[in-house]
mmCIF file with all atom_site columns, C-alpha atoms in Angstrom:
data_model
loop_
_atom_site.group_PDB
_atom_site.id
_atom_site.type_symbol
_atom_site.label_atom_id
_atom_site.label_alt_id
_atom_site.label_comp_id
_atom_site.label_asym_id
_atom_site.label_entity_id
_atom_site.label_seq_id
_atom_site.pdbx_PDB_ins_code
_atom_site.Cartn_x
_atom_site.Cartn_y
_atom_site.Cartn_z
_atom_site.occupancy
_atom_site.B_iso_or_equiv
_atom_site.pdbx_formal_charge
_atom_site.auth_seq_id
_atom_site.auth_comp_id
_atom_site.auth_asym_id
_atom_site.auth_atom_id
_atom_site.pdbx_PDB_model_num
ATOM 1  C CA . MET A 1 1  ? 107.536 -68.752 140.731 1.00 50.00 ? 1  MET A CA 1
ATOM 2  C CA . ALA A 1 2  ? 106.739 -69.645 137.152 1.00 60.00 ? 2  ALA A CA 1
ATOM 3  C CA . ARG A 1 3  ? 102.920 -69.844 136.480 1.00 66.00 ? 3  ARG A CA 1
ATOM 4  C CA . LYS A 1 4  ? 101.591 -73.430 134.471 1.00 71.00 ? 4  LYS A CA 1
ATOM 5  C CA . GLY A 1 5  ? 98.396  -74.636 133.070 1.00 73.00 ? 5  GLY A CA 1
ATOM 6  C CA . GLY A 1 6  ? 97.238  -72.029 130.640 1.00 82.00 ? 6  GLY A CA 1
ATOM 7  C CA . ASP A 1 7  ? 93.538  -71.396 132.547 1.00 88.00 ? 7  ASP A CA 1
ATOM 8  C CA . LEU A 1 8  ? 94.419  -68.088 131.846 1.00 89.00 ? 8  LEU A CA 1
ATOM 9  C CA . GLU A 1 9  ? 95.342  -67.701 128.561 1.00 90.00 ? 9  GLU A CA 1
ATOM 10 C CA . ALA A 1 10 ? 92.343  -69.613 127.453 1.00 92.00 ? 10 ALA A CA 1
ATOM 11 C CA . PHE A 1 11 ? 89.642  -68.165 129.539 1.00 94.00 ? 11 PHE A CA 1
ATOM 12 C CA . VAL A 1 12 ? 90.974  -64.925 127.760 1.00 93.00 ? 12 VAL A CA 1
ATOM 13 C CA . ALA A 1 13 ? 90.813  -66.112 123.852 1.00 95.00 ? 13 ALA A CA 1
ATOM 14 C CA . PHE A 1 14 ? 87.250  -67.809 125.167 1.00 95.00 ? 14 PHE A CA 1
ATOM 15 C CA . LEU A 1 15 ? 86.598  -63.802 125.174 1.00 96.00 ? 15 LEU A CA 1
ATOM 16 C CA . GLY A 1 16 ? 88.115  -63.095 122.809 1.00 96.00 ? 16 GLY A CA 1
ATOM 17 C CA . GLY A 1 17 ? 86.179  -65.118 120.404 1.00 96.00 ? 17 GLY A CA 1
ATOM 18 C CA . LEU A 1 18 ? 82.987  -64.521 122.138 1.00 96.00 ? 18 LEU A CA 1
ATOM 19 C CA . LEU A 1 19 ? 84.092  -60.783 121.057 1.00 97.00 ? 19 LEU A CA 1
ATOM 20 C CA . ALA A 1 20 ? 84.621  -61.279 117.654 1.00 96.00 ? 20 ALA A CA 1
ATOM 21 C CA . ALA A 1 21 ? 81.945  -63.531 117.338 1.00 96.00 ? 21 ALA A CA 1
ATOM 22 C CA . GLY A 1 22 ? 79.352  -60.745 118.807 1.00 96.00 ? 22 GLY A CA 1
ATOM 23 C CA . LEU A 1 23 ? 80.421  -58.213 116.308 1.00 97.00 ? 23 LEU A CA 1
ATOM 24 C CA . ALA A 1 24 ? 80.259  -60.334 113.418 1.00 96.00 ? 24 ALA A CA 1
ATOM 25 C CA . GLY A 1 25 ? 76.412  -61.353 114.653 1.00 95.00 ? 25 GLY A CA 1
ATOM 26 C CA . LEU A 1 26 ? 75.615  -56.964 115.116 1.00 96.00 ? 26 LEU A CA 1
ATOM 27 C CA . ALA A 1 27 ? 77.103  -56.503 111.565 1.00 95.00 ? 27 ALA A CA 1
ATOM 28 C CA . MET A 1 28 ? 75.517  -59.446 110.191 1.00 94.00 ? 28 MET A CA 1
ATOM 29 C CA . ALA A 1 29 ? 72.260  -58.230 111.964 1.00 94.00 ? 29 ALA A CA 1
ATOM 30 C CA . GLY A 1 30 ? 72.843  -54.647 110.359 1.00 94.00 ? 30 GLY A CA 1
ATOM 31 C CA . VAL A 1 31 ? 72.907  -56.304 107.150 1.00 92.00 ? 31 VAL A CA 1
ATOM 32 C CA . GLY A 1 32 ? 70.024  -57.715 107.826 1.00 92.00 ? 32 GLY A CA 1
ATOM 33 C CA . LEU A 1 33 ? 67.935  -55.158 107.992 1.00 93.00 ? 33 LEU A CA 1
ATOM 34 C CA . ALA A 1 34 ? 68.531  -53.699 104.887 1.00 94.00 ? 34 ALA A CA 1
ATOM 35 C CA . VAL A 1 35 ? 67.964  -57.274 103.329 1.00 92.00 ? 35 VAL A CA 1
ATOM 36 C CA . ARG A 1 36 ? 65.077  -60.114 103.482 1.00 91.00 ? 36 ARG A CA 1
ATOM 37 C CA . PRO A 1 37 ? 66.914  -62.773 105.137 1.00 91.00 ? 37 PRO A CA 1
ATOM 38 C CA . THR A 1 38 ? 66.609  -66.553 103.510 1.00 94.00 ? 38 THR A CA 1
ATOM 39 C CA . PRO A 1 39 ? 66.563  -69.278 105.584 1.00 94.00 ? 39 PRO A CA 1
ATOM 40 C CA . ALA A 1 40 ? 69.337  -70.222 104.129 1.00 94.00 ? 40 ALA A CA 1
ATOM 41 C CA . LEU A 1 41 ? 70.962  -67.111 104.437 1.00 92.00 ? 41 LEU A CA 1
ATOM 42 C CA . ARG A 1 42 ? 70.262  -67.428 108.151 1.00 93.00 ? 42 ARG A CA 1
ATOM 43 C CA . SER A 1 43 ? 71.884  -70.733 108.283 1.00 95.00 ? 43 SER A CA 1
ATOM 44 C CA . ALA A 1 44 ? 75.435  -69.377 106.581 1.00 94.00 ? 44 ALA A CA 1
ATOM 45 C CA . ALA A 1 45 ? 74.991  -66.932 108.952 1.00 93.00 ? 45 ALA A CA 1
ATOM 46 C CA . LEU A 1 46 ? 74.841  -68.890 111.801 1.00 94.00 ? 46 LEU A CA 1
ATOM 47 C CA . VAL A 1 47 ? 77.690  -71.689 110.349 1.00 96.00 ? 47 VAL A CA 1
ATOM 48 C CA . THR A 1 48 ? 79.525  -67.821 109.511 1.00 96.00 ? 48 THR A CA 1
ATOM 49 C CA . LEU A 1 49 ? 79.721  -67.081 113.318 1.00 96.00 ? 49 LEU A CA 1
ATOM 50 C CA . GLY A 1 50 ? 80.504  -70.500 114.739 1.00 95.00 ? 50 GLY A CA 1
ATOM 51 C CA . ALA A 1 51 ? 83.276  -70.050 112.445 1.00 96.00 ? 51 ALA A CA 1
ATOM 52 C CA . VAL A 1 52 ? 84.928  -66.699 113.412 1.00 96.00 ? 52 VAL A CA 1
ATOM 53 C CA . TRP A 1 53 ? 84.687  -67.593 117.397 1.00 96.00 ? 53 TRP A CA 1
ATOM 54 C CA . LEU A 1 54 ? 86.613  -71.019 117.062 1.00 96.00 ? 54 LEU A CA 1
ATOM 55 C CA . THR A 1 55 ? 88.637  -69.013 114.798 1.00 96.00 ? 55 THR A CA 1
ATOM 56 C CA . ALA A 1 56 ? 89.340  -65.849 117.240 1.00 96.00 ? 56 ALA A CA 1
ATOM 57 C CA . THR A 1 57 ? 89.998  -68.421 119.851 1.00 96.00 ? 57 THR A CA 1
ATOM 58 C CA . THR A 1 58 ? 92.034  -70.684 118.760 1.00 96.00 ? 58 THR A CA 1
ATOM 59 C CA . THR A 1 59 ? 94.488  -67.898 117.380 1.00 95.00 ? 59 THR A CA 1
ATOM 60 C CA . VAL A 1 60 ? 94.248  -65.828 120.337 1.00 94.00 ? 60 VAL A CA 1
ATOM 61 C CA . TYR A 1 61 ? 95.099  -68.538 122.526 1.00 93.00 ? 61 TYR A CA 1
ATOM 62 C CA . TRP A 1 62 ? 98.042  -69.866 120.475 1.00 94.00 ? 62 TRP A CA 1
ATOM 63 C CA . ARG A 1 63 ? 99.918  -66.119 120.811 1.00 93.00 ? 63 ARG A CA 1
ATOM 64 C CA . LEU A 1 64 ? 98.664  -65.690 124.313 1.00 89.00 ? 64 LEU A CA 1
ATOM 65 C CA . ARG A 1 65 ? 99.891  -69.118 124.690 1.00 86.00 ? 65 ARG A CA 1
ATOM 66 C CA . ALA A 1 66 ? 103.625 -68.644 122.907 1.00 85.00 ? 66 ALA A CA 1
ATOM 67 C CA . ARG A 1 67 ? 104.460 -65.208 124.245 1.00 79.00 ? 67 ARG A CA 1
ATOM 68 C CA . THR A 1 68 ? 104.234 -66.836 127.957 1.00 72.00 ? 68 THR A CA 1
ATOM 69 C CA . ARG A 1 69 ? 106.837 -68.975 127.048 1.00 69.00 ? 69 ARG A CA 1
#
């Protein structure tokens, strides 16, 4: 019986996006210890984390959906 939907792929993609954003956040925190972050730099870091999460989630989801078809 073929599985329909894509809920599992979406959940795995969400977790993959969180993992990628978490790793990017840890790297940014390490850089923040070495360099004194300004408010503009903090805002740019938040935007970057959001973009990393969205890009990673979308990419993982598309690859998983293509694999199941």
